[in-house]
Structure formats: structure tokens, C-alpha cells
Coordinates of C-alpha atoms in Angstrom, one line a residue:
M291 CA 12.8 -11.6 -38.2
A292 CA 14.3 -12.8 -41.2
K293 CA 17.4 -10.8 -42.5
D294 CA 18.3 -9.8 -46.1
E295 CA 22.1 -10.7 -46.0
T296 CA 22.7 -9.1 -49.4
E297 CA 21.2 -5.6 -48.5
E298 CA 21.6 -5.3 -44.7
R299 CA 24.9 -4.2 -43.3
K300 CA 25.8 -4.0 -39.7
P301 CA 27.3 -0.8 -38.7
M302 CA 30.0 -0.7 -36.1
R303 CA 28.7 0.3 -32.6
K304 CA 30.3 3.2 -31.0
N305 CA 29.6 1.8 -27.6
K306 CA 27.8 -1.2 -26.3
V307 CA 24.6 -0.6 -24.3
M308 CA 23.6 -3.6 -22.2
I309 CA 20.2 -3.5 -20.0
R310 CA 20.5 -5.7 -17.0
L311 CA 17.2 -6.9 -15.9
E312 CA 16.1 -9.1 -13.0
K313 CA 14.9 -12.6 -13.7
E314 CA 11.2 -12.9 -13.7
S315 CA 9.5 -15.4 -11.3
V316 CA 6.9 -16.3 -14.0
I317 CA 7.5 -19.7 -15.8
P318 CA 7.7 -19.0 -19.5
I319 CA 6.6 -22.6 -20.5
L320 CA 3.1 -23.7 -21.7
K321 CA 1.5 -26.1 -19.1
P322 CA 0.8 -28.9 -21.5
K323 CA 4.2 -28.9 -22.9
L324 CA 5.8 -28.8 -19.3
I325 CA 3.6 -31.8 -18.0
V326 CA 4.4 -33.9 -21.2
H327 CA 8.1 -33.3 -21.2
L328 CA 8.3 -34.2 -17.5
A329 CA 6.2 -37.2 -17.8
N330 CA 8.5 -38.6 -20.6
L331 CA 11.4 -38.0 -18.2
I332 CA 9.9 -40.7 -15.9
E333 CA 11.2 -44.2 -16.7
H334 CA 8.2 -46.5 -15.9
S335 CA 5.1 -46.3 -17.7
S336 CA 2.9 -46.7 -14.5
D337 CA 4.5 -43.9 -12.6
R338 CA 4.0 -41.9 -15.8
A339 CA 0.2 -42.5 -15.7
E340 CA 0.2 -41.7 -11.9
F341 CA 2.0 -38.5 -12.6
L342 CA -0.3 -37.4 -15.4
K343 CA -3.3 -38.2 -13.0
L344 CA -1.6 -36.2 -10.3
C345 CA -1.0 -33.2 -12.5
K346 CA -4.7 -33.1 -13.4
R347 CA -5.8 -33.3 -9.6
I348 CA -3.4 -30.5 -8.7
E349 CA -4.9 -28.3 -11.4
Y350 CA -8.3 -29.1 -10.4
T351 CA -7.8 -28.4 -6.6
I352 CA -5.9 -25.1 -7.0
R353 CA -8.6 -23.8 -9.4
A354 CA -11.2 -24.6 -6.7
W355 CA -9.3 -22.8 -4.3
Y356 CA -9.5 -19.5 -6.2
T357 CA -12.9 -19.8 -7.6
L358 CA -14.7 -17.8 -4.8
Q359 CA -12.1 -14.9 -4.8
F360 CA -12.3 -14.7 -8.6
E361 CA -16.1 -14.6 -8.4
D362 CA -15.9 -11.8 -5.9
L363 CA -13.5 -9.9 -8.0
M364 CA -15.7 -10.3 -11.2
Q365 CA -18.7 -9.2 -9.2
L366 CA -16.9 -6.1 -8.0
Y367 CA -15.7 -5.1 -11.4
S368 CA -19.2 -5.4 -12.8
L369 CA -20.0 -2.2 -10.7
F370 CA -17.1 -0.2 -12.0
D371 CA -17.1 -1.4 -15.7
P372 CA -16.8 1.6 -17.8
V373 CA -19.4 0.4 -20.3
H374 CA -22.3 -0.8 -17.8
G375 CA -21.1 -0.3 -14.4
A376 CA -22.8 3.1 -13.8
E377 CA -26.2 1.7 -14.5
K378 CA -25.5 -1.2 -11.9
L379 CA -24.4 1.3 -9.2
E380 CA -27.6 3.4 -9.7
Q381 CA -29.6 0.3 -9.3
Q382 CA -27.8 -0.4 -6.0
N383 CA -28.6 2.8 -4.5
L384 CA -25.3 2.9 -2.4
T385 CA -24.0 5.8 -0.6
Y386 CA -20.8 7.6 -1.4
A387 CA -19.0 5.8 1.4
E388 CA -20.2 2.4 0.5
I389 CA -18.9 2.9 -3.1
E390 CA -15.5 4.0 -1.9
T391 CA -15.4 0.8 0.2
L392 CA -16.3 -1.3 -2.9
E393 CA -13.6 0.5 -5.0
R394 CA -11.0 -0.3 -2.3
N395 CA -12.0 -3.8 -2.2
F396 CA -11.9 -4.1 -5.9
L397 CA -8.4 -2.7 -6.1
Q398 CA -7.2 -5.0 -3.2
Y399 CA -8.5 -8.1 -4.9
L400 CA -7.1 -6.9 -8.4
F401 CA -3.6 -6.2 -6.9
Q402 CA -3.5 -9.5 -5.2
V403 CA -4.3 -11.3 -8.4
M404 CA -1.6 -9.1 -10.2
Q405 CA 1.0 -10.3 -7.5
K406 CA 0.0 -13.9 -7.8
S407 CA 0.4 -13.5 -11.5
N408 CA 3.9 -12.1 -10.9
F409 CA 3.2 -8.6 -12.3
K410 CA 5.3 -5.7 -10.8
I411 CA 4.5 -2.1 -10.5
V412 CA 6.8 -0.1 -12.8
S413 CA 9.0 2.2 -10.6
D414 CA 10.5 5.7 -11.4
E415 CA 13.8 4.2 -11.9
E416 CA 12.7 1.6 -14.4
I417 CA 11.0 4.3 -16.5
E418 CA 14.2 6.5 -16.4
V419 CA 16.1 3.5 -17.7
A420 CA 13.5 2.6 -20.3
Q421 CA 13.3 5.9 -21.6
S422 CA 17.2 6.7 -21.5
G423 CA 17.2 5.8 -25.2
Q424 CA 15.1 6.3 -28.4
Y425 CA 13.9 3.2 -30.4
L426 CA 11.0 3.8 -32.9
L427 CA 9.1 6.6 -31.0
N428 CA 11.1 9.8 -31.2
L429 CA 8.5 12.2 -30.0
P430 CA 8.0 13.4 -26.4
I431 CA 4.8 12.0 -25.1
V432 CA 3.0 13.8 -22.2
V433 CA -0.2 12.7 -20.3
D434 CA -3.0 15.1 -20.0
E435 CA -3.4 14.9 -16.2
T436 CA -6.6 17.0 -16.3
K437 CA -8.4 14.1 -18.1
L438 CA -7.4 11.6 -15.1
D439 CA -9.0 11.0 -11.8
K440 CA -6.4 11.6 -8.8
K441 CA -8.6 10.2 -5.9
L442 CA -9.2 6.7 -6.5
L443 CA -5.6 5.4 -6.5
R444 CA -4.4 8.0 -4.0
N445 CA -7.1 6.7 -1.5
Y446 CA -6.1 3.2 -2.1
F447 CA -2.4 3.6 -1.5
E448 CA -3.1 5.6 1.8
S449 CA -4.8 2.8 3.1
H450 CA -2.5 0.2 1.4
P451 CA 1.0 1.7 1.3
Q452 CA 3.7 0.3 -0.8
E453 CA 7.3 0.9 -1.4
D454 CA 8.9 2.3 -4.7
L455 CA 5.6 3.7 -6.1
P456 CA 6.1 5.9 -9.0
D457 CA 5.3 9.6 -9.1
F458 CA 2.3 9.2 -11.2
A459 CA 0.8 6.5 -8.9
D460 CA -2.0 8.7 -7.8
K461 CA -3.3 9.1 -11.5
Y462 CA -2.5 5.6 -13.1
I463 CA -0.5 2.4 -12.4
I464 CA 1.6 0.3 -15.0
F465 CA 2.2 -3.3 -14.2
R466 CA 4.8 -5.2 -16.2
R467 CA 6.0 -8.8 -16.4
G468 CA 8.1 -10.8 -18.7
I469 CA 11.0 -9.9 -20.6
G470 CA 11.7 -10.2 -24.5
V471 CA 13.5 -8.7 -27.4
D472 CA 12.0 -6.6 -30.4
Q473 CA 14.2 -6.1 -33.6
T474 CA 13.4 -3.9 -36.5
T475 CA 15.1 -4.0 -39.7
D476 CA 14.7 -1.0 -42.1
Y477 CA 16.7 1.8 -44.0
F478 CA 15.8 4.3 -41.4
F479 CA 17.0 7.0 -43.9
M480 CA 15.7 10.1 -42.2
E481 CA 16.7 8.8 -38.8
K482 CA 20.3 8.4 -40.0
V483 CA 20.1 11.9 -41.4
D484 CA 18.8 13.5 -38.2
A485 CA 21.2 11.5 -36.1
M486 CA 24.3 12.7 -38.2
L487 CA 22.8 16.2 -38.2
G488 CA 22.6 16.0 -34.4
R489 CA 26.2 14.9 -34.1
F490 CA 27.2 17.8 -36.4
W491 CA 25.4 20.2 -34.1
S492 CA 27.1 18.7 -31.0
W493 CA 30.3 19.2 -32.7
I494 CA 29.8 22.8 -33.6
L495 CA 28.6 23.5 -29.8
K496 CA 31.8 21.8 -28.8
K497 CA 33.9 24.0 -30.9
T498 CA 32.1 27.1 -30.2
R499 CA 32.4 26.1 -26.3
L500 CA 28.6 26.6 -25.9
E501 CA 28.5 22.9 -24.8
K502 CA 30.1 23.9 -21.5
I503 CA 27.5 26.4 -20.9
L504 CA 24.5 24.3 -21.7
S505 CA 25.8 21.4 -19.9
R506 CA 26.1 23.1 -16.5
R507 CA 22.4 22.7 -15.8
S508 CA 22.0 19.1 -16.8
N509 CA 25.4 17.9 -15.5
S510 CA 23.8 16.4 -12.2
K511 CA 21.0 14.9 -14.2
S512 CA 23.3 13.5 -16.8
K513 CA 25.4 11.8 -14.3
K514 CA 22.4 10.2 -12.7
E515 CA 21.3 8.9 -16.1
K516 CA 24.7 7.5 -16.9
R517 CA 24.6 5.8 -13.7
K518 CA 21.2 4.1 -14.4
S519 CA 21.3 3.8 -18.1
G520 CA 22.7 0.3 -18.1
E521 CA 20.4 -1.3 -15.4
I522 CA 16.9 -1.7 -14.1
T523 CA 18.0 -3.5 -11.0
S524 CA 21.1 -4.2 -9.2
E525 CA 20.7 -7.7 -7.9
S526 CA 23.4 -10.2 -7.8
D527 CA 24.6 -11.5 -11.3
S528 CA 22.9 -14.9 -10.7
T529 CA 19.6 -13.3 -10.6
E530 CA 20.2 -11.1 -13.7
L531 CA 19.5 -11.2 -17.5
S532 CA 21.6 -8.8 -19.9
I533 CA 20.0 -7.7 -23.2
E534 CA 21.8 -5.4 -25.6
R535 CA 20.0 -2.2 -26.6
I536 CA 20.9 -1.4 -30.2
H537 CA 20.1 2.1 -31.3
L538 CA 21.0 4.6 -34.0
E539 CA 22.5 6.7 -31.3
N540 CA 25.1 4.3 -30.4
M541 CA 26.0 3.2 -34.0
E542 CA 28.7 4.5 -36.3
L543 CA 26.9 6.3 -39.1
S544 CA 28.4 7.5 -42.4
F545 CA 27.5 8.0 -46.1
H546 CA 28.4 4.4 -46.7
N547 CA 25.6 3.0 -44.6
L548 CA 23.2 5.8 -45.3
F549 CA 21.4 3.8 -47.9
S550 CA 21.6 0.3 -46.5
K551 CA 19.4 -1.7 -44.1
I552 CA 20.3 -1.8 -40.4
T553 CA 18.6 -3.7 -37.5
I554 CA 18.0 -2.1 -34.3
Q555 CA 17.1 -3.9 -31.1
E556 CA 15.4 -3.1 -27.8
P557 CA 14.3 -5.1 -24.8
T558 CA 10.5 -5.4 -24.3
F559 CA 8.1 -5.9 -21.4
D560 CA 6.3 -9.0 -22.4
R561 CA 3.0 -7.9 -20.8
I562 CA 1.9 -4.5 -19.5
I563 CA -1.4 -3.7 -17.7
V564 CA -2.5 -0.2 -17.1
I565 CA -5.0 0.9 -14.5
Y566 CA -6.5 4.3 -14.4
R567 CA -10.0 6.3 -14.1
Q568 CA -10.9 9.3 -16.1
A569 CA -11.7 12.5 -14.4
S570 CA -15.3 13.2 -13.5
S571 CA -17.4 15.9 -15.0
K572 CA -18.9 18.6 -12.7
T573 CA -22.5 17.3 -13.5
K574 CA -21.8 13.6 -13.4
P575 CA -19.1 11.6 -11.3
D576 CA -17.2 8.9 -13.5
K577 CA -16.9 5.7 -11.4
G578 CA -15.5 3.5 -14.3
I579 CA -12.1 1.8 -13.9
F580 CA -10.1 1.1 -17.0
V581 CA -8.0 -2.0 -17.0
K582 CA -5.9 -2.4 -20.2
H583 CA -3.6 -5.2 -21.2
F584 CA -0.9 -4.9 -23.7
K585 CA 1.9 -7.4 -25.1
N586 CA 5.5 -7.0 -26.5
I587 CA 6.0 -3.3 -25.6
P588 CA 9.5 -2.1 -26.3
M589 CA 11.0 -0.4 -23.2
A590 CA 12.0 2.7 -24.8
D591 CA 8.6 3.3 -26.5
M592 CA 6.6 2.5 -23.2
E593 CA 4.8 5.9 -23.7
I594 CA 2.4 4.4 -26.3
V595 CA 0.5 2.6 -23.4
L596 CA 0.1 5.9 -21.3
P597 CA -3.6 6.7 -20.9
E598 CA -5.0 10.0 -22.2
K599 CA -2.0 11.3 -24.2
K600 CA -1.7 14.7 -25.5
N601 CA -1.1 15.4 -29.1
P602 CA 2.7 15.6 -29.8
S603 CA 4.1 19.0 -30.8
L604 CA 7.5 20.5 -31.5
T605 CA 9.8 20.4 -28.4
P606 CA 11.3 23.5 -26.8
M607 CA 14.7 22.5 -28.1
D608 CA 13.2 22.4 -31.7
W609 CA 11.9 25.9 -31.3
V610 CA 15.4 27.0 -29.7
K611 CA 17.0 25.5 -32.9
F612 CA 14.4 27.5 -35.0
L613 CA 15.2 30.8 -33.3
I614 CA 19.0 30.3 -33.3
S615 CA 19.1 29.4 -36.9
A616 CA 16.8 32.3 -37.9
V617 CA 19.0 34.8 -35.7
V618 CA 22.3 33.5 -37.1
G619 CA 20.9 33.6 -40.7
L620 CA 19.6 37.2 -40.2
V621 CA 23.0 38.5 -38.7
A622 CA 24.8 36.8 -41.5
V623 CA 22.7 38.3 -44.3
A624 CA 22.8 41.7 -42.6
G625 CA 26.6 41.5 -42.4
S626 CA 26.8 40.5 -46.0
I627 CA 24.6 43.4 -47.1
E628 CA 26.5 46.0 -45.2
M629 CA 29.6 45.1 -47.0
P630 CA 30.6 47.3 -49.9
N631 CA 30.7 44.6 -52.4
A632 CA 27.7 42.4 -51.2
D633 CA 27.8 39.0 -52.9
L634 CA 24.2 37.9 -54.0
W635 CA 25.4 34.2 -54.1
V636 CA 26.8 34.3 -50.5
I637 CA 23.5 35.9 -49.3
F638 CA 21.6 33.2 -51.3
A639 CA 23.7 30.4 -49.7
I640 CA 23.2 31.6 -46.2
L641 CA 19.2 31.8 -46.6
S642 CA 19.3 28.4 -48.4
T643 CA 21.2 26.9 -45.6
V644 CA 18.9 28.3 -42.8
I645 CA 15.7 27.6 -44.7
G646 CA 16.9 24.0 -45.3
Y647 CA 17.7 23.4 -41.6
C648 CA 14.3 24.8 -40.4
A649 CA 12.6 22.7 -43.1
K650 CA 14.6 19.7 -41.9
I651 CA 13.3 20.2 -38.3
Y652 CA 9.8 20.5 -39.6
F653 CA 9.8 17.5 -41.9
T654 CA 11.4 15.4 -39.3
F655 CA 8.8 16.3 -36.9
Q656 CA 6.2 15.3 -39.5
Q657 CA 7.9 12.0 -40.1
N658 CA 8.0 11.4 -36.3
M659 CA 4.2 12.1 -36.1
A660 CA 3.4 9.7 -38.8
T661 CA 5.6 7.1 -36.9
Y662 CA 3.6 8.0 -33.7
Q663 CA 0.3 7.4 -35.3
N664 CA 1.4 4.2 -36.7
L665 CA 2.5 3.0 -33.3
I666 CA -0.7 4.1 -31.7
T667 CA -2.6 2.2 -34.3
K668 CA -0.4 -0.9 -33.8
S669 CA -0.8 -0.7 -30.0
M670 CA -4.8 -0.6 -30.3
Y671 CA -4.9 -3.4 -33.0
D672 CA -1.7 -5.6 -32.6
K673 CA -0.3 -4.9 -29.2
Q674 CA -3.5 -4.6 -27.0
L675 CA -4.6 -8.1 -26.0
D676 CA -7.7 -7.0 -24.1
S677 CA -9.4 -4.7 -21.7
G678 CA -11.8 -4.7 -18.8
K679 CA -13.6 -8.0 -18.0
G680 CA -11.4 -9.8 -20.6
T681 CA -8.2 -8.9 -18.8
L682 CA -9.5 -9.9 -15.5
L683 CA -10.5 -13.3 -16.9
H684 CA -7.0 -13.7 -18.5
L685 CA -5.4 -12.7 -15.2
C686 CA -7.5 -15.2 -13.0
D687 CA -6.6 -18.0 -15.3
D688 CA -2.9 -16.9 -15.5
V689 CA -2.7 -17.2 -11.6
I690 CA -3.8 -20.8 -11.8
Q691 CA -1.5 -21.8 -14.7
Q692 CA 1.4 -20.1 -12.9
E693 CA 0.7 -21.8 -9.4
V694 CA 0.0 -25.3 -11.0
K695 CA 3.4 -25.2 -12.9
E696 CA 5.2 -24.2 -9.8
V697 CA 3.7 -27.0 -7.7
I698 CA 4.2 -29.6 -10.4
I699 CA 7.9 -28.7 -11.0
S700 CA 8.6 -28.8 -7.3
F701 CA 6.9 -32.0 -6.9
F702 CA 8.7 -33.5 -9.7
I703 CA 12.1 -32.6 -8.4
L704 CA 11.5 -34.0 -4.8
M705 CA 10.3 -37.2 -6.6
E706 CA 13.3 -37.6 -8.6
Q707 CA 16.1 -36.0 -6.4
G708 CA 14.8 -37.1 -3.0
K709 CA 15.0 -34.9 0.1
A710 CA 16.1 -31.3 -0.3
T711 CA 16.3 -28.1 1.8
L712 CA 14.4 -25.0 0.4
E713 CA 17.3 -23.4 -1.0
D714 CA 18.5 -26.6 -2.9
L715 CA 15.0 -27.2 -4.1
D716 CA 14.8 -23.6 -5.5
K717 CA 18.0 -24.1 -7.3
Q718 CA 17.1 -27.6 -8.7
C719 CA 13.8 -26.2 -10.2
E720 CA 15.7 -23.3 -11.8
E721 CA 18.4 -25.6 -13.3
L722 CA 15.6 -28.1 -14.5
I723 CA 13.7 -25.1 -16.1
Q724 CA 17.0 -23.9 -17.9
E725 CA 18.3 -27.4 -19.0
E726 CA 15.1 -28.9 -20.3
F727 CA 13.4 -26.0 -21.6
G728 CA 16.3 -23.5 -22.2
A729 CA 14.3 -20.8 -20.3
H730 CA 15.3 -18.5 -17.3
C731 CA 13.1 -18.1 -14.3
N732 CA 13.6 -16.8 -10.5
F733 CA 11.6 -19.8 -9.1
D734 CA 9.1 -18.8 -6.3
V735 CA 9.9 -21.9 -4.2
D736 CA 8.2 -20.6 -1.1
D737 CA 4.9 -20.2 -2.6
A738 CA 5.2 -23.8 -4.3
V739 CA 6.2 -25.5 -1.1
Q740 CA 3.3 -23.9 0.7
K741 CA 0.7 -25.2 -1.8
L742 CA 2.4 -28.7 -1.6
E743 CA 2.0 -28.7 2.1
K744 CA -1.6 -27.6 1.9
L745 CA -2.2 -30.3 -0.6
G746 CA -0.8 -32.7 1.9
I747 CA 1.7 -34.4 -0.5
V748 CA 4.9 -32.9 0.8
C749 CA 6.4 -33.1 4.5
R750 CA 9.4 -32.1 6.5
D751 CA 11.9 -34.2 8.3
T752 CA 13.3 -33.4 11.7
I753 CA 16.2 -31.4 10.1
G754 CA 13.9 -29.3 7.9
R755 CA 14.3 -31.0 4.6
Y756 CA 11.3 -31.5 2.4
Y757 CA 10.2 -34.7 0.8
C758 CA 7.2 -35.9 -1.2
V759 CA 5.0 -38.9 -0.6
P760 CA 4.8 -41.7 -3.4
L761 CA 2.9 -40.9 -6.5
K762 CA 0.1 -43.2 -5.8
R763 CA -0.2 -42.1 -2.2
A764 CA -0.3 -38.6 -3.5
N765 CA -3.3 -39.2 -5.7
E766 CA -5.0 -41.0 -2.9
I767 CA -4.5 -38.0 -0.6
I768 CA -5.9 -35.6 -3.1
G769 CA -8.7 -37.8 -4.0
I770 CA -11.2 -37.8 -6.7
T771 CA -12.1 -34.3 -7.7
T772 CA -15.3 -32.7 -8.7
E773 CA -14.3 -32.4 -12.3
E774 CA -13.3 -36.1 -12.3
A775 CA -16.5 -37.2 -11.0
V776 CA -18.5 -35.2 -13.4
L777 CA -16.4 -36.5 -16.3
K778 CA -16.9 -40.0 -15.3
A779 CA -20.7 -39.4 -14.9
S780 CA -20.9 -38.0 -18.4
Q781 CA -18.9 -40.7 -20.1
A782 CA -21.2 -43.3 -18.1
S783 CA -24.2 -41.6 -19.4
T784 CA -22.8 -41.3 -22.9
G785 CA -22.0 -45.1 -22.9
S786 CA -25.4 -46.1 -21.5
S787 CA -27.4 -44.0 -24.0
S788 CA -25.2 -45.6 -27.0
L789 CA -26.0 -49.0 -25.7
S790 CA -29.8 -48.2 -25.5
G791 CA -29.7 -46.8 -29.0
S792 CA -27.9 -49.9 -30.4
S793 CA -30.5 -52.2 -28.6

């Protein structure tokens, strides 16, 4: 985002908040760019041509491996499509037990595809870290659980248990993949005023010693949040990325920067997929399964992708502030009236302060509601990539693209560097991605080597080191693929028709 150097100021931050994130296994490089760049690193033009041919054959072969599995996935989803699935289920005349079996099979295929696409289920710890700060969304968002089915996912995880499932796993599942950064530059006038008033309120609680009473209940919880607020995973340093979280709450705010632009920053999940089913009515069971795909969702605003959200309302703390302000105002006014020489200006000042503070709470809520509606609209039109069948098609293609890139990079390293152990190959692949493309990746070398061995173009020596066959031999081993044969036949028919036309 372009910054206005003349208007924008960068307030000093009270404390620097870093979010530590585990490196993703996904390779964030477009396949055509990857192939062309690696080919240009090859010295001889003949080897370059053989390498480009090999890349095509690898992709065609891997795509063929997954074709049947993806067809089964799409066929199963057609029975649980929220739009037309009910009609197809009725035509099948299936029993309840048969439908449950098909549901489990669909979810099993879907979760396998998600894993192959390097998506991970969001855990409770990740949600706590993500929601430990406020970015653009400043309202508490709650899911209306009465509108969500609790049997589908609960039955699946009972038969397919997994570790670190979130508490809401029986109602909906959130998958995430990829890490990015979102920046927003604006004046944030009302948000600054609200933050400054909040700090003033905390100062009052501290001076009146009410802070100690209120903090006793949340002491253990706050310790837990402090421990988690800076990390999503605690792997070793070599497998982590650090992204700074810049929010109003950790900035130095004053009247000097109240009317100037500032930039706030939040890590994002590059892709999020939400899976759930709506609750059935008493008269007609609902068998539709919703699969929704979102992009570039700020971690602190992750609630905007939740299904079946309740309309936000004033929080209990807002009502407490209302009541305390009213009681304090009434006591102060009553005390002023009982005095022998009651000053009307003092009474007016007290009432104005109380009314002004209550109005501030109300208008802040209204502004937050407007922001919430704007974010929901953006999530529907800008951030939602697809849903249902479109999401599944995207996932199927994504699996193929990732696997092809892993195989090509691994073969290229073995071709250029020679024999290597699994650990060395993993390290060299990650270094290549970082040095040549400036990207970070926790390379999945095990899966890549497994595919190379299945293709028959990589072998192991007596001490366990991997090595690849020569380029020309690799192309001979894979052989001419169906796609190449079809393309060659179509070119031959086109050539013959053009010749006959000219004659």
C-alpha cells in the first residue's frame, strides 16, 4: 500500500509484538515461473530442452495418478451439494446408514486432499493467539450454535481421530494455509479516542485500586495469554517466521498524532477453508455440506469467516460501564443537591460528563457495527474465493501443482548437485527456493522423493544417498504420455487438413 509521507506519521510503539509462525510446506512460487527459472540455470541448451520436456511429463503423470481419486471426490460431493444434493439423494433411495457411510467417505477424501494441499486445521492455541489483539474488527463475534449440525463432524472424528482438534470441531472446521501481511493506513480517529479513553479508564481503576479486585479473576487467564501472545508454534528458530503485529493498543497515542494518518499491520492467513453443515429442521433433514474458501484473512479478524454468526450487540463490559457511570453520576448529583448551596453548574457538568461518556460508548458501538458490516461485505465479495464444487476443483488442481513443484525442485537439485542424503536434499531445496526466489518454505522432501522413486527416475546407492538418472534417460523411463500423444495427433491432423486445403 502506498504511503503518504506528508500526512502519515509513525507513532512510537509502547512494546513490539512479534507473531512467530511455523514455515509453511507450501511452495509459494507459480509453477511456470519456477520451471522457466530453473531451466535458465541449466548451461547447455540441449539439456534445457530435455528438462522442459521432463517437467511436462512429470506433471502429466502426476495428474493422471490423482484423476480417479478426484473424480470420486466430486461424485460424492454432488450428493451433498447444498443446492442440488438433496434431489440426487432422493433419486438414489439410500438408507440412513448408507448416507452416513457416503458422508464419511466424502470427508475422508476431502481431508486427504486438504493435507496434500498443505492445509492445516486451526487449533485452539492458534485461535487464542490470533484473537489476542484487535485489528479492524472490534466487536465480539459469536456463532449461533443452534443453527449448526453437530453430528456430521463428530461422527467423522470418532471414526478418524486426530490430535489438537479445536473445541468447535463437532460443529465446523477451519483449515488454514500460507502466511501474509495486511497493512491498513487511515486516521482511525474514533479508534484512537476509544483507546485513549480506555487507557484513562485503566488509570482510574489503578488509582482507585479497583484494578486489583477485577484482576484476581482473570489473573491465571492473562498469564496464559501473555505466554501465548507472541507465538503460534514453538518450533526451532530455523523453521519459524516472525511478523510484527502493529495495533493501536501497542502504540503511543497523544493529541499530537490524533489527527494524523497511521499504519497498522497484522499477519494474515493466505487461504482459509471452512467446512460445516447447517442444522436440520424437525420436518426435513439437511444433508448439504458447505465448503467455503477465503483469502488474505487477518488473524485478529478471523471471526469474519465463522459460519452462522449472531448479530453483534453491546458487550457485558459496555453495560457495566453504562451502569457504573449512571450510578456515579446519580450519587454525585444527589450529593450536590443535598448541599446547602447547591451549584447548578457543578450538577450540569456532572450530568454532561455522564451523558457524554454513555454517548461515547453508544456511538463507538455504532461505528464498530458499521466497520463489521463493511468487513462482512468485503469477505463476501473480495475475500471469498469460491464455495462448494469450485473450491474442490481449486483444491484438486492445487494438489497437483504443489506435488509437481516438489518433484521438479528435488530432481533439479540432484541433477545439479549430485548424490545427497535426505537431510541434505531437504536443506538444499529450501536454500534454492530462498536464494533464487526470495521465498521461505518448509520443504516436504519425503513426499517429493517418494514420487521420484515411483516415477523411477531417482535411486539410492548402498549407503542410502539419493541420485537421479540422466535427463534423457529420465524422459525415456516416463515415456510418451497420453497428453503428448493426443497433442501430436491433433497437430498431425491440423497439418494434413491444411495441406489438403492448399492443394
